[in-house]
Tab-separated table of C-alpha atoms in Angstrom:
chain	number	residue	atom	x	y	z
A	1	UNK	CA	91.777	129.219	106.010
A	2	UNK	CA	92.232	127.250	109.521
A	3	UNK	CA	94.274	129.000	112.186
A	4	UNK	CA	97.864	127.313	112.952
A	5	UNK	CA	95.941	126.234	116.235
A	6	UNK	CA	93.312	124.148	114.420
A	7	UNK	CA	93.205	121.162	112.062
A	8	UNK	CA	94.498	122.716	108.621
A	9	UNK	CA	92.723	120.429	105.562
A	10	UNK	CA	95.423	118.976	103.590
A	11	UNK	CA	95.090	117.355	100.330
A	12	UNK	CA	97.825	115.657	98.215
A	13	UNK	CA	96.932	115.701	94.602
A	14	UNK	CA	99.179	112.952	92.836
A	15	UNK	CA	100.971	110.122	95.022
A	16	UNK	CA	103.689	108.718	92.816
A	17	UNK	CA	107.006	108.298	95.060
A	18	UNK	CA	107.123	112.105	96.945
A	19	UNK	CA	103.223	112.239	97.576
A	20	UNK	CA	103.570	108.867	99.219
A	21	UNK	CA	106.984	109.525	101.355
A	22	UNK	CA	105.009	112.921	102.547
A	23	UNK	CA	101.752	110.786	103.686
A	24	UNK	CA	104.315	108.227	105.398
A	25	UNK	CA	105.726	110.607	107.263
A	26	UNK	CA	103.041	112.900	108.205
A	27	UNK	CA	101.323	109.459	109.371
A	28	UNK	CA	104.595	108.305	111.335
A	29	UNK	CA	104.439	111.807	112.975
A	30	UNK	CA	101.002	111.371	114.341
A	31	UNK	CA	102.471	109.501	117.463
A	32	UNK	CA	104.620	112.814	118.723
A	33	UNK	CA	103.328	116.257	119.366
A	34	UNK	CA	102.944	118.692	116.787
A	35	UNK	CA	102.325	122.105	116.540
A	36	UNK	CA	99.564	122.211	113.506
A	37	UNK	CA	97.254	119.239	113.500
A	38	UNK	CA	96.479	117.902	110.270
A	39	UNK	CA	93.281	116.571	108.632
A	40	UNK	CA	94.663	114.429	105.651
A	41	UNK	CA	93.172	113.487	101.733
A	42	UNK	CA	94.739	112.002	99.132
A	43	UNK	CA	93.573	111.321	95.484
A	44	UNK	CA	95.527	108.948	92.661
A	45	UNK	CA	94.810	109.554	88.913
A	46	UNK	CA	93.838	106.260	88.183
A	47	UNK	CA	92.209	103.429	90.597
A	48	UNK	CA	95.493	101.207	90.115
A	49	UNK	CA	97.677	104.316	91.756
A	50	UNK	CA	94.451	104.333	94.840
A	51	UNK	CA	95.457	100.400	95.110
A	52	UNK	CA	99.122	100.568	95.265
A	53	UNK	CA	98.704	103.548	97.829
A	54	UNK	CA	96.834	101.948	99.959
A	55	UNK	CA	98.421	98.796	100.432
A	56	UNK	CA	101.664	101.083	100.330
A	57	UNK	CA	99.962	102.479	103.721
A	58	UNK	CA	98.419	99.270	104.819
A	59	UNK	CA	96.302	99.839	108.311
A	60	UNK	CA	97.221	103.939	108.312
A	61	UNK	CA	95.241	104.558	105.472
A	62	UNK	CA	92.355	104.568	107.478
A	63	UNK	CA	93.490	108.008	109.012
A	64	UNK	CA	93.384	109.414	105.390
A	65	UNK	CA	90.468	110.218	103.212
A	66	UNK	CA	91.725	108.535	100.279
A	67	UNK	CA	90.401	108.838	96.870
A	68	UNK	CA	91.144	108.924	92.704
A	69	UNK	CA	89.943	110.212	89.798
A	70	UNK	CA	86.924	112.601	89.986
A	71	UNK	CA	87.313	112.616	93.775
A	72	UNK	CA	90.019	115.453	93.235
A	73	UNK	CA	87.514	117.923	92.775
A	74	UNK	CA	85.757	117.529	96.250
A	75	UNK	CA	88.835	117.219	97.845
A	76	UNK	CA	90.466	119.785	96.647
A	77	UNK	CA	87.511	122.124	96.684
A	78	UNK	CA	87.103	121.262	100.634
A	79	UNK	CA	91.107	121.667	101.868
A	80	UNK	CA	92.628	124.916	103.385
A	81	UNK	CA	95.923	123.639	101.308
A	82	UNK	CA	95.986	121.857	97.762
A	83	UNK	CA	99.251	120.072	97.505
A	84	UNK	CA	99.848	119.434	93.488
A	85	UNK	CA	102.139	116.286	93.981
A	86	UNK	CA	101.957	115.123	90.394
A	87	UNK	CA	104.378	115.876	87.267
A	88	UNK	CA	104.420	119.690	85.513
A	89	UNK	CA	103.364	117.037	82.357
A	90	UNK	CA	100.298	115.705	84.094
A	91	UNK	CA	99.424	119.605	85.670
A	92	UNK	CA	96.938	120.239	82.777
A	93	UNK	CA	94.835	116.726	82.912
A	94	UNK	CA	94.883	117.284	87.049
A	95	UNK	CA	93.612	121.025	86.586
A	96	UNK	CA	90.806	119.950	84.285
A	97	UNK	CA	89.618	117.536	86.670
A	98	UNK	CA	90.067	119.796	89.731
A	99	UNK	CA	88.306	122.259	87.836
A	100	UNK	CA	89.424	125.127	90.152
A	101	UNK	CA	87.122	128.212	90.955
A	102	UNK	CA	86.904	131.574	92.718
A	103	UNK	CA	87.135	129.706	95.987
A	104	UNK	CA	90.593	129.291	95.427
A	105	UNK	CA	91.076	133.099	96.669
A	106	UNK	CA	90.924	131.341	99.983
A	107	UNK	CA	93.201	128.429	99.591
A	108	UNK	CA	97.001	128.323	99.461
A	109	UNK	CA	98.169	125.957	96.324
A	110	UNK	CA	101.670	123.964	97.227
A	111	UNK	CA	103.821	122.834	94.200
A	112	UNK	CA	106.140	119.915	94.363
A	113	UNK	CA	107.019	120.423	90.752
A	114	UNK	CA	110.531	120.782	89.731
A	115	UNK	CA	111.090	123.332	87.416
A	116	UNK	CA	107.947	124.980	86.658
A	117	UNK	CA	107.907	128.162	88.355
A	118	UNK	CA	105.262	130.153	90.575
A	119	UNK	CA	104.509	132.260	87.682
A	120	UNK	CA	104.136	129.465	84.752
A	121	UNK	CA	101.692	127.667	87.684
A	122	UNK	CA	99.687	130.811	88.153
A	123	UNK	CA	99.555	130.869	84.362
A	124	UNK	CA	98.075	127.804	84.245
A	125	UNK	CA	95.825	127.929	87.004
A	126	UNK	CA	94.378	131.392	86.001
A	127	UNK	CA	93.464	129.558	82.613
A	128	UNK	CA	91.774	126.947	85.094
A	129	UNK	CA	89.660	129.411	86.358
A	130	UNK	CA	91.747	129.780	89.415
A	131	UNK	CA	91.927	133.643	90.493
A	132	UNK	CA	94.810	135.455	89.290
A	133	UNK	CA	96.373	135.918	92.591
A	134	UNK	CA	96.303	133.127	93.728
A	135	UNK	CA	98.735	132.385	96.807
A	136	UNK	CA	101.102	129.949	95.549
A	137	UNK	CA	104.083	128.347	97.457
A	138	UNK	CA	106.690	125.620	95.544
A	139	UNK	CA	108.571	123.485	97.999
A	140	UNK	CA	110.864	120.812	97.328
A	141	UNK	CA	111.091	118.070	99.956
A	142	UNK	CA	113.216	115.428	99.470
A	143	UNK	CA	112.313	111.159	99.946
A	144	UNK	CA	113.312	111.117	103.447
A	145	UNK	CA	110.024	112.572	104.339
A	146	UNK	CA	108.990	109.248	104.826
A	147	UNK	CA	111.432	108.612	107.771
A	148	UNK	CA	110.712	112.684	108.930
A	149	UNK	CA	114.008	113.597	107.923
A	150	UNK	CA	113.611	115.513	105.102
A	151	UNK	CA	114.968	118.918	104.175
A	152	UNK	CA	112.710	120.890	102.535
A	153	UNK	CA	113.412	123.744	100.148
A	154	UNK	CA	110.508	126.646	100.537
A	155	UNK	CA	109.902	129.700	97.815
A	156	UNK	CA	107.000	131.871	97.542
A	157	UNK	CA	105.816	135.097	95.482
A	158	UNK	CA	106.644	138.280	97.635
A	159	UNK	CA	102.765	138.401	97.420
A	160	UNK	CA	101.830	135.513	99.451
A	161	UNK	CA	101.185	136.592	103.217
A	162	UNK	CA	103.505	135.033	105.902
A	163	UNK	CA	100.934	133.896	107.600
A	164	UNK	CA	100.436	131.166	104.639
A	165	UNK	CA	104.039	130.716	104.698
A	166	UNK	CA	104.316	130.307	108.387
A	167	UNK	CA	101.411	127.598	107.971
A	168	UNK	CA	102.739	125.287	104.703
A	169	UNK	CA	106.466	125.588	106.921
A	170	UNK	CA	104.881	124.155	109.803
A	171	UNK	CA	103.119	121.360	107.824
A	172	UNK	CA	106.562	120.630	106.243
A	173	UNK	CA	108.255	120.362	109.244
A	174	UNK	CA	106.380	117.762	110.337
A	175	UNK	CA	108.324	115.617	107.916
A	176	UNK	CA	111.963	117.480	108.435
A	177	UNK	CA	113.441	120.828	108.260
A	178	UNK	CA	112.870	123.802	106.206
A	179	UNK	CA	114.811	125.961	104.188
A	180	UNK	CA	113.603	129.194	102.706
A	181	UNK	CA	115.380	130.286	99.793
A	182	UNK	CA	114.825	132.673	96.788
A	183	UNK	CA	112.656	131.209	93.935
A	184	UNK	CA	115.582	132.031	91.745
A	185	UNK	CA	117.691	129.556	93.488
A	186	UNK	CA	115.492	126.656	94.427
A	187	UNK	CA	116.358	124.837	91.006
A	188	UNK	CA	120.333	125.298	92.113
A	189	UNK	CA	119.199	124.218	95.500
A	190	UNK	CA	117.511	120.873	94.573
A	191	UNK	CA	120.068	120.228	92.678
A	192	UNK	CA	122.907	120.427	95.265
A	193	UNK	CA	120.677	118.474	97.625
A	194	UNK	CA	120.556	115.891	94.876
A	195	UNK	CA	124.175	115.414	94.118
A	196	UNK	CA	124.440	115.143	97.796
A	197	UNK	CA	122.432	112.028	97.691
A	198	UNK	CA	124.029	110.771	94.634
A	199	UNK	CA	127.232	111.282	96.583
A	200	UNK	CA	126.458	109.322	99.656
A	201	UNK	CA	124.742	106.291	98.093
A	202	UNK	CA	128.015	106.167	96.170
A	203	UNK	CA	129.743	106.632	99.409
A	204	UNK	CA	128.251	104.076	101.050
A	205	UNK	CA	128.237	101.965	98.412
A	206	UNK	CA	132.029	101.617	97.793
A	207	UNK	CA	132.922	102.030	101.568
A	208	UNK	CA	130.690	99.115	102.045
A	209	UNK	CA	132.933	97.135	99.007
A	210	UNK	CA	135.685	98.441	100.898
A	211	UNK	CA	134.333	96.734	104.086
A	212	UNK	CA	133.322	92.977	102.410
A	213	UNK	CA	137.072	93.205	100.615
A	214	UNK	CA	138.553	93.160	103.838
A	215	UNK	CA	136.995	90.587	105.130
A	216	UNK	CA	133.638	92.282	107.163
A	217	UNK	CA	130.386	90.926	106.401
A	218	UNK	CA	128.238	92.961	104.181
A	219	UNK	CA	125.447	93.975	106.112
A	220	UNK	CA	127.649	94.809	109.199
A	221	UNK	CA	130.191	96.816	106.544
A	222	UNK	CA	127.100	98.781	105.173
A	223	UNK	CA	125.347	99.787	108.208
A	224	UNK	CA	129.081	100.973	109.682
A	225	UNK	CA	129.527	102.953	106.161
A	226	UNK	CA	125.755	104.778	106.862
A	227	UNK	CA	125.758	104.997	110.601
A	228	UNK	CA	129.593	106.760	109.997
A	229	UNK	CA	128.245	109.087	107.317
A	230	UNK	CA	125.103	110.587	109.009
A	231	UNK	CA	127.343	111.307	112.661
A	232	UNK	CA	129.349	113.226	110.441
A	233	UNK	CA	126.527	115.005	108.646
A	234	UNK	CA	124.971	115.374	111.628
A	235	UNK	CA	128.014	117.534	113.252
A	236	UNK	CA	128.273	119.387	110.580
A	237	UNK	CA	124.536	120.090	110.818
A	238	UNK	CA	125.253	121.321	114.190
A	239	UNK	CA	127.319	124.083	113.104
A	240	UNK	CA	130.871	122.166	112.612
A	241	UNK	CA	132.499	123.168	110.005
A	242	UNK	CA	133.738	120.769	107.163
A	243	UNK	CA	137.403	122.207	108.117
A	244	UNK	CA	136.652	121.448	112.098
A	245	UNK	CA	135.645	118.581	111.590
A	246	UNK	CA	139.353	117.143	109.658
A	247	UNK	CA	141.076	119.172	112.039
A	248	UNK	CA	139.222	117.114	115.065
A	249	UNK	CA	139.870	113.888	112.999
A	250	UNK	CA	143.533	114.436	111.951
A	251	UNK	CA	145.585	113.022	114.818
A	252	UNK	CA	149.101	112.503	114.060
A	253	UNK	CA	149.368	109.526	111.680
A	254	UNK	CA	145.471	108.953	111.984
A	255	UNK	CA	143.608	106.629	109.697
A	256	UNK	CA	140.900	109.701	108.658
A	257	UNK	CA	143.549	112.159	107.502
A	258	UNK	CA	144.858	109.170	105.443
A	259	UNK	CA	142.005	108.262	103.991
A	260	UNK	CA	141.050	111.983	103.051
A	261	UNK	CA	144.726	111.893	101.208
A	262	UNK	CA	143.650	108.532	99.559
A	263	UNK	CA	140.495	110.840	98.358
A	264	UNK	CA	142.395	113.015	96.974
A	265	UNK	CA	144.860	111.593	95.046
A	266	UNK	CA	142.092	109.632	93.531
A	267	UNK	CA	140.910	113.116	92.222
A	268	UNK	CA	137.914	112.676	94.017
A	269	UNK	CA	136.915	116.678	95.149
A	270	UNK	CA	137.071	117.366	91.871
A	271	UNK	CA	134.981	114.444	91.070
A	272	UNK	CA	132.504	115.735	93.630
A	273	UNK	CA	132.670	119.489	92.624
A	274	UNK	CA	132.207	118.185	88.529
A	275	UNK	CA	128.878	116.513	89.876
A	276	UNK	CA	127.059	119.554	91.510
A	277	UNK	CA	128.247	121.960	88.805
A	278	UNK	CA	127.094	119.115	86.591
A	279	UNK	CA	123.941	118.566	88.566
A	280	UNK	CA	122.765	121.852	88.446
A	281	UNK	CA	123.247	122.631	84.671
A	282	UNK	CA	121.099	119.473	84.042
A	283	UNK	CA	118.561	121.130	86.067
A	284	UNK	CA	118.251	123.877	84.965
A	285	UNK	CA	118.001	121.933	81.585
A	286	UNK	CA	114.726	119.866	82.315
């Protein structure tokens, strides 16, 4: 495998809608400095998927060996990490194209699939002819890869080396931040971070409502509803507590500690709390 120093060989295996946000914004980070240089492939299952990635891409898909079909095989059979990017449904089809060997002793396999765990993916791959240790490492990053502000949940097997860790962190981070947590908990976690979307395009949604009710244009109401919300994500990113944060807010008579009442009388932490309990249980369901 390459050293974090050199060009690690990357390829994405499936590009529906997280494939392609991850090649946007490992190709947006190409202008800044990064600490592990990538060499990119890609490969669609079918030619219409190559199409719509590449005109997805436009000009950058030049910097990408790009490919579908058949073209898994030499891809994946030539890259330090094997990024499986399509659907625990489609693993089987992918796996029997990929045909994986003994060579995969020497590669580090990335899964982007919700809900099927390290083990059932060893299962499967060991039935591929993989090895049966091979070093597997799930992470879940979320759409904002494409802008590089992503946060990315990271589990591995206590088998795989932290030097492979270290090296799939460092590729995700090119695309956002990176949060290792216990394979137990990664399901809970993605489902958090979901709600928490859920919740602020509903946010932003209804504040923007708000906004055109009273008279301010739409497009100025909704960019004031999203530029509002990430400033205060972002200081509570920072370390500020949720509890700082009102307290810094709530001057005497102040239109933020009014609104927060407004919240809740409209029952809306429990709304909130109903959807990440809920959330999670539907999950752990799939």
């Amino acid at each position: 495998m390459a050293s974090p120093a050199g060009a690690v060989r990357v390829a994405i295996l499936g590009c529906g809608s997280m494939g392609t946000s991850l090649l946007q914004g490992f190709l947006r980070k190409r202008t800044t400095p990064v600490s592990l240089s990538l060499q990119l492939a890609a490969c669609t299952r079918t030619q219409q998927s190559f199409d719509r990635l590449r005109a997805t891409l436009g000009n950058d898909s030049k910097a990408i060996d790009l490919g579908f079909g058949n073209h898994a095989k030499d891809m994946a059979e030539s890259a330090d990490v094997i990024v499986l990017g399509c659907r625990k449904e489609d693993l089987s089809a992918a796996l029997n194209t990929v045909q994986p060997g003994r060579s995969y002793a020497n590669k580090t396999i990335v899964s982007l699939m919700a809900g099927f765990s390290s083990a059932e993916l060893q299962q499967a791959l060991t039935e591929s002819g993989a090895p049966a240790e091979t070093a597997i490492v799930r992470v879940i990053p979320s759409f904002a890869a494409r802008t590089c502000t992503s946060v990315s949940l990271l589990a591995s097997p206590a088998a795989v080396s932290q030097r492979r860790i270290d090296i799939v962190t460092q590729i995700f981070e090119q695309v956002g931040s990176v949060l290792q947590v216990d394979e137990d908990l990664l399901t809970k976690g993605v489902a958090i971070g979901s709600a928490c979307h859920a919740l602020a395009v509903t946010a932003v949604d209804s504040m923007t409502d708000a906004g055109v009710c009273e008279g301010i244009p739409r497009s100025t109401a909704a960019a004031l509803a999203a530029q509002f919300l990430r400033s205060a994500a972002g200081l509570m990113a920072d370390g500020m507590s949720p509890e700082e944060l009102k307290s810094a807010l709530s001057t005497p008579k102040g239109i933020t500690l009014n609104a927060v009442a407004e919240l809740d009388r409209g029952g809306t932490r429990r709304a909130v709390i109903d959807a990440g309990r809920g959330a999670v249980k539907y999950a752990e369901s799939m």
